Short mmCIF file of C-alpha atoms and ligand atoms in Angstrom, two decimals:
data_model
loop_
_atom_site.label_atom_id
_atom_site.label_comp_id
_atom_site.label_asym_id
_atom_site.label_seq_id
_atom_site.Cartn_x
_atom_site.Cartn_y
_atom_site.Cartn_z
CA MET A 1 -25.99 1.13 -15.46
CA GLN A 2 -24.60 -2.07 -16.92
CA VAL A 3 -22.82 -2.84 -13.66
CA THR A 4 -26.10 -2.54 -11.73
CA VAL A 5 -27.84 -4.91 -14.15
CA ILE A 6 -24.98 -7.42 -13.86
CA LEU A 7 -25.15 -7.15 -10.08
CA PHE A 8 -28.91 -7.84 -10.07
CA VAL A 9 -28.60 -10.77 -12.47
CA PHE A 10 -25.83 -12.21 -10.30
CA VAL A 11 -27.84 -11.85 -7.08
CA ALA A 12 -30.95 -13.35 -8.76
CA ALA A 13 -28.89 -16.31 -9.97
CA VAL A 14 -27.46 -16.91 -6.49
CA LEU A 15 -30.92 -16.67 -4.86
CA GLY A 16 -32.36 -19.02 -7.51
CA LEU A 17 -29.64 -21.58 -6.88
CA ILE A 18 -30.16 -21.41 -3.14
CA TYR A 19 -33.92 -21.89 -3.64
CA ILE A 20 -33.47 -24.93 -5.86
CA PHE A 21 -30.97 -26.63 -3.54
CA GLN A 22 -32.76 -25.74 -0.29
CA THR A 23 -36.24 -26.79 -1.34
CA VAL A 24 -36.51 -28.87 -4.52
CA TYR A 25 -33.43 -31.04 -3.97
CA LEU A 26 -33.29 -30.99 -0.16
CA ASN A 27 -35.00 -34.41 0.14
CA ASP A 28 -32.70 -36.02 -2.41
CA PHE A 29 -29.58 -34.64 -0.74
CA TYR A 30 -30.84 -35.69 2.67
CA SER A 31 -31.65 -39.26 1.66
CA SER A 32 -28.43 -39.78 -0.28
CA GLU A 33 -26.41 -38.46 2.69
CA LYS A 34 -28.27 -40.81 5.05
CA LYS A 35 -27.80 -43.82 2.77
CA SER A 36 -24.09 -43.32 2.39
CA LEU A 37 -23.78 -42.89 6.16
CA LEU A 38 -25.58 -46.20 6.74
CA LYS A 39 -23.36 -47.95 4.20
CA ASN A 40 -20.20 -46.63 5.88
CA ILE A 41 -21.32 -47.73 9.32
CA ALA A 42 -22.34 -51.17 8.03
CA ASN A 43 -18.90 -51.61 6.44
CA ASN A 44 -17.15 -50.56 9.65
CA VAL A 45 -19.22 -52.94 11.75
CA ALA A 46 -18.57 -55.80 9.30
CA GLU A 47 -14.84 -55.08 9.47
CA THR A 48 -14.84 -55.16 13.27
CA ILE A 49 -16.70 -58.47 13.27
CA ALA A 50 -14.35 -59.95 10.67
CA LEU A 51 -11.42 -59.06 12.91
CA ASN A 52 -13.16 -61.00 15.64
CA GLU A 53 -13.47 -58.00 17.86
CA SER A 54 -16.78 -57.46 19.56
CA SER A 55 -17.88 -54.05 20.64
CA ASP A 56 -20.94 -52.03 21.55
CA PHE A 57 -21.80 -50.86 18.03
CA ASP A 58 -24.96 -49.11 19.08
CA PHE A 59 -22.99 -47.02 21.52
CA GLU A 60 -20.15 -46.42 19.08
CA TYR A 61 -22.13 -45.28 16.04
CA GLY A 62 -25.77 -45.23 16.91
CA MET A 63 -26.12 -42.58 19.58
CA SER A 64 -24.79 -39.59 17.76
CA ASN A 65 -26.02 -40.45 14.27
CA GLU A 66 -29.56 -41.53 15.06
CA VAL A 67 -28.92 -44.88 13.53
CA CYS A 68 -29.73 -48.30 14.84
CA ILE A 69 -27.38 -51.26 14.47
CA ARG A 70 -28.33 -54.87 14.87
CA THR A 71 -26.20 -57.91 14.19
CA VAL A 72 -27.77 -61.38 14.07
CA SER A 73 -25.77 -64.60 13.91
CA ASN A 74 -26.06 -68.35 14.25
CA VAL A 75 -23.63 -68.09 17.19
CA ASP A 76 -24.25 -65.91 20.19
CA LYS A 77 -20.88 -64.30 19.99
CA TYR A 78 -21.86 -61.98 17.15
CA ASN A 79 -25.35 -61.04 18.33
CA ASN A 80 -25.45 -57.51 19.64
CA ASP A 81 -27.82 -56.22 22.22
CA CYS A 82 -29.49 -53.40 20.34
CA HIS A 83 -31.84 -50.95 22.02
CA CYS A 84 -33.50 -49.29 19.08
CA SER A 85 -36.09 -49.74 16.34
CA LEU A 86 -34.63 -53.05 15.06
CA LYS A 87 -34.70 -54.63 18.55
CA ASP A 88 -38.00 -56.46 18.30
CA MET A 89 -37.86 -57.25 14.57
CA ASN A 90 -39.26 -60.79 14.21
CA VAL A 91 -37.34 -63.75 12.86
CA ASP A 92 -39.36 -63.91 9.62
CA THR A 93 -38.56 -60.34 8.71
CA ILE A 94 -34.88 -60.88 9.59
CA ASN A 95 -34.78 -64.02 7.43
CA GLU A 96 -36.45 -62.14 4.58
CA ILE A 97 -33.82 -59.37 4.82
CA ALA A 98 -31.03 -61.97 5.01
CA SER A 99 -32.21 -63.88 1.96
CA GLN A 100 -32.66 -60.71 -0.14
CA THR A 101 -29.19 -59.57 0.93
CA ILE A 102 -27.64 -62.92 -0.04
CA ASP A 103 -29.43 -62.70 -3.42
CA ALA A 104 -27.98 -59.21 -3.93
CA GLY A 105 -24.46 -60.57 -3.38
CA GLY A 106 -24.04 -59.85 0.34
CA ASP A 107 -24.83 -56.11 0.36
CA LYS A 108 -28.22 -54.45 0.01
CA LEU A 109 -29.85 -51.14 0.65
CA PHE A 110 -33.53 -51.30 1.56
CA ASP A 111 -35.06 -48.04 0.50
CA GLN A 112 -38.34 -47.22 2.25
CA PHE A 113 -38.59 -50.35 4.40
CA VAL A 114 -41.92 -50.41 6.23
CA TYR A 115 -41.89 -52.20 9.52
CA ILE A 116 -44.63 -52.28 12.19
CA SER A 117 -43.20 -52.58 15.69
CA ARG A 118 -44.43 -55.57 17.64
CA ARG A 119 -43.98 -53.75 20.89
CA ASP A 120 -46.20 -50.73 20.31
CA GLY A 121 -47.70 -51.28 16.84
CA VAL A 122 -46.13 -48.10 15.53
CA ARG A 123 -45.28 -47.94 11.84
CA ASN A 124 -41.58 -47.32 11.12
CA ASP A 125 -40.41 -46.09 7.70
CA LEU A 126 -36.75 -47.03 7.52
CA TYR A 127 -33.67 -47.05 5.34
CA ILE A 128 -31.86 -50.29 6.10
CA TYR A 129 -28.39 -51.15 4.86
CA ALA A 130 -27.77 -54.87 5.28
CA LYS A 131 -24.57 -56.87 4.95
CA TYR A 132 -24.30 -60.64 5.02
CA LEU A 133 -20.90 -62.09 5.96
CA THR A 134 -19.29 -65.31 7.03
CA VAL A 135 -16.72 -65.32 9.83
CA ASN A 136 -14.93 -68.69 10.14
CA GLU A 137 -17.95 -70.96 9.33
CA ASP A 138 -20.33 -68.63 11.26
CA VAL A 139 -22.78 -66.34 9.46
CA VAL A 140 -23.62 -62.81 10.53
CA LEU A 141 -26.27 -60.39 9.24
CA VAL A 142 -25.43 -56.75 9.91
CA MET A 143 -28.35 -54.32 9.69
CA VAL A 144 -27.95 -50.60 10.04
CA SER A 145 -31.14 -48.55 9.90
CA SER A 146 -32.32 -44.98 10.15
CA MET A 147 -35.76 -43.42 10.26
CA ILE A 148 -36.96 -41.68 7.11
CA THR A 149 -37.80 -38.28 8.50
CA PRO A 150 -40.32 -36.30 6.42
CA LEU A 151 -38.79 -32.96 5.50
CA ASP A 152 -42.01 -31.18 4.46
CA ILE A 153 -42.09 -29.00 7.57
CA THR A 154 -38.39 -28.14 7.24
CA ILE A 155 -38.87 -27.20 3.58
CA SER A 156 -41.88 -25.00 4.28
CA THR A 157 -39.91 -23.28 7.09
CA ILE A 158 -37.03 -22.69 4.69
CA LYS A 159 -39.43 -21.31 2.09
CA SER A 160 -40.87 -18.72 4.45
CA GLN A 161 -37.38 -17.76 5.65
CA TYR A 162 -36.35 -17.55 2.04
CA LEU A 163 -38.91 -14.83 1.34
CA VAL A 164 -37.44 -12.72 4.15
CA ILE A 165 -33.91 -13.35 2.84
CA VAL A 166 -34.93 -12.30 -0.70
CA GLY A 167 -36.35 -9.04 0.67
CA ILE A 168 -33.19 -8.27 2.66
CA VAL A 169 -30.88 -9.18 -0.23
CA ILE A 170 -32.80 -6.95 -2.66
CA ILE A 171 -32.49 -3.99 -0.30
CA MET A 172 -28.78 -4.70 0.23
CA THR A 173 -28.23 -5.02 -3.53
CA LEU A 174 -29.89 -1.67 -4.11
CA ILE A 175 -27.63 -0.05 -1.49
CA LEU A 176 -24.57 -1.78 -3.02
CA ALA A 177 -25.51 -0.64 -6.53
CA PHE A 178 -25.89 2.90 -5.25
CA LEU A 179 -22.51 2.78 -3.50
CA ILE A 180 -20.79 1.28 -6.55
CA SER A 181 -22.11 3.99 -8.77
CA ARG A 182 -21.02 6.68 -6.26
CA ILE A 183 -17.60 5.28 -5.39
CA ILE A 184 -16.48 3.60 -8.60
CA LEU A 185 -18.55 4.66 -11.57
CA LYS A 186 -18.62 8.39 -10.91
CA PRO A 187 -14.84 8.85 -10.73
CA VAL A 188 -14.41 6.56 -13.75
CA LYS A 189 -16.89 8.68 -15.70
CA ASP A 190 -15.18 11.89 -14.62
CA MET A 191 -11.77 10.50 -15.52
CA ASN A 192 -13.08 9.30 -18.83
CA SER A 193 -14.27 12.77 -19.75
CA GLU A 194 -10.92 14.23 -18.61
CA SER A 195 -9.05 11.64 -20.74
CA LYS A 196 -11.14 12.67 -23.75
CA LYS A 197 -9.98 16.22 -23.19
CA LEU A 198 -6.43 14.92 -22.99
CA ALA A 199 -6.80 13.24 -26.38
CA LYS A 200 -8.00 16.54 -27.84
CA GLY A 201 -5.17 18.42 -26.12
CA GLN A 202 -7.62 20.36 -23.93
CA TYR A 203 -6.84 18.72 -20.59
CA ASP A 204 -6.15 21.30 -17.91
CA GLY A 205 -4.56 18.85 -15.46
CA SER A 206 -7.36 19.32 -12.92
CA LEU A 207 -7.77 16.65 -10.27
CA VAL A 208 -10.84 14.38 -10.23
CA LYS A 209 -12.05 13.99 -6.62
CA THR A 210 -12.19 10.36 -5.49
CA ASN A 211 -12.29 8.39 -2.24
CA SER A 212 -10.04 5.62 -3.37
CA GLN A 213 -6.26 5.41 -3.37
CA GLU A 214 -6.23 3.44 -6.63
CA PHE A 215 -8.29 6.07 -8.41
CA ASP A 216 -6.14 8.83 -6.98
CA GLU A 217 -3.10 7.02 -8.38
CA LEU A 218 -4.82 6.62 -11.75
CA ASN A 219 -5.61 10.29 -11.65
CA ASP A 220 -1.98 11.14 -10.93
CA THR A 221 -0.92 8.92 -13.81
CA LEU A 222 -3.31 10.82 -16.05
CA ILE A 223 -1.86 14.14 -14.94
CA GLN A 224 1.68 12.80 -15.41
CA ALA A 225 0.78 11.46 -18.87
CA ASN A 226 -0.59 14.87 -19.77
CA GLU A 227 2.61 16.57 -18.63
CA ASP A 228 4.71 14.07 -20.58
CA ILE A 229 2.62 14.56 -23.69
CA LEU A 230 2.96 18.33 -23.41
CA ALA A 231 6.71 18.05 -22.80
CA ALA A 232 7.14 15.63 -25.72
CA ASP A 233 5.09 17.93 -27.90
CA THR A 234 7.20 20.98 -27.04
CA ALA A 235 10.38 18.95 -27.49
CA ARG A 236 9.19 17.69 -30.85
CA LYS A 237 8.55 21.24 -32.03
CA GLU A 238 11.99 22.25 -30.79
CA LEU A 239 13.57 19.27 -32.52
CA ILE A 240 11.96 20.19 -35.82
CA GLY A 241 13.33 23.71 -35.34
CA ASN A 242 16.82 22.45 -34.53
CA VAL A 243 16.93 19.81 -37.22
CA SER A 244 15.71 22.30 -39.84
CA HIS A 245 18.36 24.70 -38.63
CA ASP A 246 21.04 22.01 -38.81
CA LEU A 247 19.84 21.00 -42.28
CA ARG A 248 19.51 24.55 -43.54
CA THR A 249 23.06 25.65 -42.66
CA PRO A 250 24.92 23.09 -44.82
CA LEU A 251 22.32 23.44 -47.59
CA THR A 252 22.78 27.23 -47.66
CA MET A 253 26.54 26.72 -47.84
CA ILE A 254 26.27 24.17 -50.66
CA VAL A 255 23.88 26.30 -52.70
CA GLY A 256 25.88 29.51 -51.96
CA TYR A 257 29.25 28.05 -52.91
CA GLY A 258 27.79 26.26 -55.95
CA GLU A 259 26.27 29.47 -57.30
CA MET A 260 29.41 31.44 -56.54
CA MET A 261 31.54 28.91 -58.44
CA LYS A 262 29.15 29.04 -61.36
CA ASP A 263 29.10 32.86 -61.51
CA ILE A 264 32.78 33.53 -60.78
CA PRO A 265 35.00 31.07 -62.65
CA GLU A 266 38.05 31.98 -60.44
CA GLU A 267 36.21 30.61 -57.43
CA ASN A 268 36.00 27.24 -59.11
CA ASN A 269 38.89 25.91 -57.02
CA GLU A 270 39.65 22.84 -54.92
CA GLU A 271 39.17 24.62 -51.59
CA ASN A 272 35.58 25.57 -52.43
CA ILE A 273 34.81 22.13 -53.81
CA ASP A 274 36.07 20.67 -50.49
CA ILE A 275 33.70 22.97 -48.59
CA ILE A 276 30.76 21.71 -50.67
CA ILE A 277 31.84 18.08 -50.18
CA ASN A 278 32.29 18.55 -46.41
CA GLU A 279 28.90 20.21 -46.03
CA ALA A 280 27.28 17.42 -48.04
CA LYS A 281 29.01 14.88 -45.78
CA ARG A 282 27.69 16.69 -42.72
CA LEU A 283 24.18 16.55 -44.18
CA SER A 284 24.56 12.87 -44.86
CA ALA A 285 25.81 12.26 -41.28
CA LEU A 286 22.80 14.10 -39.89
CA VAL A 287 20.38 12.04 -41.96
CA ASP A 288 22.24 8.84 -40.96
CA ASP A 289 21.94 9.72 -37.28
CA MET A 290 18.25 10.48 -37.59
CA LEU A 291 17.71 7.11 -39.25
CA MET A 292 19.77 5.49 -36.50
CA VAL A 293 17.63 7.04 -33.78
CA SER A 294 14.45 5.75 -35.37
CA LYS A 295 15.97 2.30 -35.90
CA LEU A 296 17.10 2.15 -32.28
CA GLU A 297 13.72 3.28 -31.05
CA LEU A 298 11.98 0.61 -33.10
CA GLY A 299 14.49 -2.01 -31.91
CA HIS A 300 15.57 -2.71 -35.50
CA LEU A 301 19.29 -2.14 -35.01
CA GLU A 302 21.52 -5.20 -35.18
CA LEU A 303 24.90 -4.86 -33.52
CA ASN A 304 28.02 -6.01 -35.28
CA ARG A 305 29.97 -6.93 -32.13
CA LYS A 306 33.66 -7.71 -32.33
CA LYS A 307 36.75 -7.49 -30.16
CA ILE A 308 37.94 -3.88 -29.81
CA ASN A 309 41.23 -2.74 -28.34
CA ALA A 310 40.72 0.37 -26.18
CA ARG A 311 44.03 2.00 -27.14
CA THR A 312 43.48 1.52 -30.90
CA LEU A 313 39.96 2.88 -30.64
CA LEU A 314 40.88 5.97 -28.63
CA ASP A 315 43.98 6.65 -30.78
CA ASN A 316 41.76 6.71 -33.89
CA VAL A 317 39.19 8.98 -32.29
CA PHE A 318 41.92 11.26 -30.92
CA HIS A 319 43.53 11.66 -34.36
CA GLN A 320 40.20 12.63 -35.87
CA TYR A 321 40.05 15.63 -33.54
CA GLU A 322 43.73 16.47 -33.05
CA LYS A 323 44.08 18.88 -36.01
CA TYR A 324 40.73 20.52 -35.54
CA CYS A 325 41.40 21.16 -31.86
CA GLU A 326 44.79 22.61 -32.67
CA SER A 327 43.20 25.04 -35.09
CA MET A 328 40.55 25.97 -32.50
CA ASN A 329 43.13 26.32 -29.71
CA VAL A 330 41.58 23.50 -27.73
CA ASP A 331 43.96 21.39 -25.63
CA ILE A 332 42.92 17.80 -26.35
CA SER A 333 44.89 14.89 -24.84
CA LEU A 334 44.80 11.12 -24.34
CA ASP A 335 45.14 9.61 -20.88
CA MET A 336 45.23 5.80 -21.09
CA GLU A 337 45.61 4.58 -17.51
CA GLU A 338 44.46 1.12 -18.61
CA ASP A 339 44.57 -0.82 -21.84
CA PHE A 340 42.08 -3.61 -22.43
CA ASP A 341 39.95 -5.41 -25.01
CA PHE A 342 36.16 -5.48 -25.03
CA MET A 343 33.28 -6.62 -27.23
CA ALA A 344 31.19 -3.96 -28.98
CA ASP A 345 30.04 -2.58 -32.31
CA GLU A 346 33.00 -0.36 -33.19
CA ASN A 347 31.15 2.11 -35.43
CA ARG A 348 28.44 2.67 -32.82
CA ILE A 349 30.94 3.12 -29.99
CA GLU A 350 32.89 5.63 -32.11
CA GLN A 351 29.64 7.45 -32.67
CA VAL A 352 29.13 7.68 -28.89
CA LEU A 353 32.64 9.06 -28.39
CA TYR A 354 32.21 11.58 -31.23
CA ASN A 355 29.02 12.80 -29.59
CA PHE A 356 30.72 13.13 -26.21
CA ILE A 357 33.65 15.06 -27.76
CA ASN A 358 31.41 17.30 -29.89
CA ASN A 359 29.48 18.22 -26.78
CA ALA A 360 32.73 18.84 -24.89
CA LEU A 361 33.69 21.26 -27.67
CA ASN A 362 30.26 22.88 -27.87
CA TYR A 363 29.45 23.44 -24.22
CA ASN A 364 32.53 25.30 -23.09
CA SER A 365 32.73 29.07 -22.85
CA LYS A 366 36.24 29.17 -21.35
CA GLU A 367 39.32 30.51 -23.15
CA ASP A 368 41.61 27.62 -22.16
CA GLN A 369 39.37 24.83 -23.40
CA LYS A 370 40.64 21.36 -22.33
CA ILE A 371 39.43 17.90 -23.30
CA ILE A 372 40.82 14.59 -22.04
CA ILE A 373 39.87 11.28 -23.66
CA GLY A 374 40.88 8.41 -21.41
CA THR A 375 40.45 5.07 -19.67
CA LYS A 376 40.65 4.08 -16.02
CA LYS A 377 39.72 1.17 -13.76
CA ASN A 378 36.28 1.33 -12.17
CA GLY A 379 35.65 -1.53 -9.73
CA ASP A 380 35.79 -4.75 -11.72
CA SER A 381 35.14 -3.00 -15.04
CA TYR A 382 36.99 -0.44 -17.17
CA ARG A 383 35.78 3.08 -17.81
CA ILE A 384 36.12 4.98 -21.08
CA TYR A 385 35.49 8.70 -20.61
CA VAL A 386 35.58 12.14 -22.18
CA HIS A 387 36.43 14.87 -19.68
CA ASP A 388 36.11 18.61 -20.33
CA ASN A 389 36.61 21.78 -18.31
CA GLY A 390 33.44 23.32 -19.76
CA ASP A 391 30.16 24.71 -18.50
CA GLY A 392 29.17 21.60 -16.57
CA ILE A 393 25.66 20.29 -15.99
CA ALA A 394 23.30 21.20 -13.17
CA GLU A 395 22.32 18.32 -10.85
CA ASP A 396 18.68 18.51 -12.00
CA ASP A 397 19.64 18.17 -15.65
CA LYS A 398 21.97 15.17 -15.27
CA ASP A 399 19.22 12.62 -15.90
CA LYS A 400 17.22 14.68 -18.33
CA ILE A 401 20.00 15.34 -20.85
CA TRP A 402 19.80 11.69 -21.98
CA GLU A 403 16.15 12.08 -22.88
CA ARG A 404 15.05 12.53 -26.44
CA TYR A 405 15.13 16.13 -27.67
CA TYR A 406 16.22 17.53 -24.29
CA LYS A 407 18.40 20.63 -24.35
CA VAL A 408 19.58 22.66 -21.40
CA ASP A 409 20.55 25.63 -23.47
CA LYS A 410 18.79 26.18 -26.76
CA GLU A 411 21.68 28.03 -28.43
CA HIS A 412 24.68 25.91 -29.29
CA LYS A 413 27.60 25.97 -31.65
CA ARG A 414 27.46 23.62 -34.61
CA PRO A 415 29.28 20.39 -33.96
CA HIS A 416 32.44 19.62 -35.86
CA ILE A 417 31.59 15.99 -36.63
CA GLY A 418 28.22 14.27 -36.33
CA SER A 419 24.77 15.67 -36.25
CA GLY A 420 24.07 17.02 -32.78
CA ILE A 421 21.15 14.65 -32.22
CA GLY A 422 23.34 13.72 -29.34
CA LEU A 423 22.97 12.05 -26.04
CA SER A 424 19.69 10.25 -26.66
CA LEU A 425 21.44 8.40 -29.49
CA CYS A 426 24.38 7.62 -27.15
CA ARG A 427 22.00 6.37 -24.47
CA GLN A 428 20.23 4.05 -26.89
CA ILE A 429 23.50 2.67 -28.31
CA LEU A 430 24.92 2.07 -24.80
CA GLU A 431 21.70 0.49 -23.60
CA VAL A 432 21.63 -1.91 -26.56
CA HIS A 433 25.22 -2.86 -25.59
CA GLU A 434 24.08 -3.17 -21.94
CA PHE A 435 26.95 -0.92 -20.81
CA ASN A 436 26.69 1.14 -17.65
CA TYR A 437 26.94 4.83 -18.57
CA GLY A 438 26.50 8.31 -17.11
CA VAL A 439 27.96 11.71 -16.42
CA ASP A 440 29.87 13.27 -13.50
CA SER A 441 29.84 17.03 -13.48
CA SER A 442 30.18 20.18 -11.47
CA PRO A 443 28.50 23.27 -12.98
CA GLY A 444 31.04 25.84 -14.19
CA GLU A 445 33.94 23.41 -13.65
CA TYR A 446 33.85 20.15 -15.60
CA SER A 447 31.84 17.34 -17.16
CA GLU A 448 32.91 13.75 -17.57
CA PHE A 449 30.80 11.52 -19.80
CA TYR A 450 31.59 7.80 -19.51
CA PHE A 451 30.62 4.21 -20.13
CA ASP A 452 31.93 1.04 -18.47
CA VAL A 453 33.00 -2.14 -20.27
CA HIS A 454 34.34 -5.52 -19.24
CA ASN A 455 37.73 -6.79 -20.28
CA ILE A 456 37.69 -9.99 -22.36
P1 LIG B 1 22.49 18.81 -28.32
O1 LIG B 1 23.97 18.83 -28.18
O2 LIG B 1 22.03 18.68 -29.73
O3 LIG B 1 21.80 19.87 -27.55
P2 LIG B 1 22.70 16.45 -26.72
O4 LIG B 1 21.71 15.35 -26.52
O5 LIG B 1 24.03 16.07 -27.24
O6 LIG B 1 21.97 17.49 -27.66
O7 LIG B 1 22.91 17.17 -25.33
C1 LIG B 1 21.82 17.49 -24.52
C2 LIG B 1 22.17 18.61 -23.59
O8 LIG B 1 23.12 18.17 -22.63
C3 LIG B 1 22.83 19.77 -24.28
O9 LIG B 1 21.85 20.67 -24.76
C4 LIG B 1 23.69 20.38 -23.19
O10 LIG B 1 22.97 21.34 -22.48
C5 LIG B 1 24.00 19.24 -22.27
N1 LIG B 1 25.38 18.75 -22.45
C6 LIG B 1 25.80 17.70 -23.18
N2 LIG B 1 27.14 17.55 -23.09
C7 LIG B 1 27.59 18.53 -22.29
C8 LIG B 1 28.89 18.89 -21.81
N3 LIG B 1 30.00 18.23 -22.14
N4 LIG B 1 28.98 19.98 -20.98
C9 LIG B 1 27.88 20.66 -20.63
N5 LIG B 1 26.61 20.35 -21.04
C10 LIG B 1 26.47 19.31 -21.87
#
């Protein structure tokens, strides 16, 4: 409705403007155009005379522009043979024009100059632009004139045409308003009501019918947004389930062991205290990782970049896991094809590697579990990777596993170190570092998680 009103106001404004310019101001525009034309021609003629070149001015300017040019001088040389309304102007009138022009400083526009022709007694209403100049001792009066044509008939013709135009424009505006409401407003309204459903969670993903590619794209975006919201919602619920599970396990252990040690004094030994401490540490790591994810998502994480040596880093990480892997019968090894230094936040990069290794331990159902932590050259950068001979990742899942809350398999073993919030944290850390990262994998055979760094 508003659009239609705006359209009508706009059309009315345009029609009003046309009316004002075509009728009320037509005379003013016409006369000012004419006057400036006369002035230009007079200046050109004066210039030609000053350069001592004679020419047929009437022919040059007069014919096409309905102007008349007459030059009068005390020497014959500058007199032109004009054939128009100024031809039979008498000497008195010419002298009068000359003296008024001299008084005005050499240039004068005569607005509404009335002159009765001596030849036929006809009254001429003229604009005359006069210029008085001296060329080497000689004086020349240049007069350029044009008839003042009454525009009353033209204006009344325009007025009657204008009425017809107004009628046609109103009909066209009505048609346009109708089309706009059909083509644009209807789909927008429909989409609006579908979006409201989306906000309430009642959107059924149905397609709004439109005739425009842009609206179809908007519609697709709406459907995609709905799918994303639903997916994020499901993932969020799953995350709450997983996080509560991950929180509950250490808490149950802490409470269980604490109570046991209280009730049975013999159980009050170092081994049990270590279990409580380790579980508390695991809890703390989980909470730290959750805070880290939210910091990264909000862009609040500041990196503490420094020079890191690849061998030192991987040796440290390897030693963290060596004993555990031995006890779990997992063959873990280091394969440093290349040694190099690079700039990064050491704690964050360790976190990434821990996540990669925890996943390598978790997602492997084979008896002879193998993990290789290593480096190799990759084009003009160096690659740090964690390779396992585990379950692998299906092609379709390779991109999705880096998304927040995404899990291929909902059941997983508890990680040894870290929280299990996992790859989304890795992705964010690697993106903040601007490192290239990814995974190569073949389902049932292997996975290799990596990131690439530049030597410094
Ligand atoms: P989580 O381990 O808590 O499920 P991650 O973000 O670490 O979360 O991993 C996302 C998913 O990627 C996992 O659920 C798993 O299916 C898959 N994945 C990660 N690492 C591996 C791996 N080394 N081998 C096979 N699948 C993996």
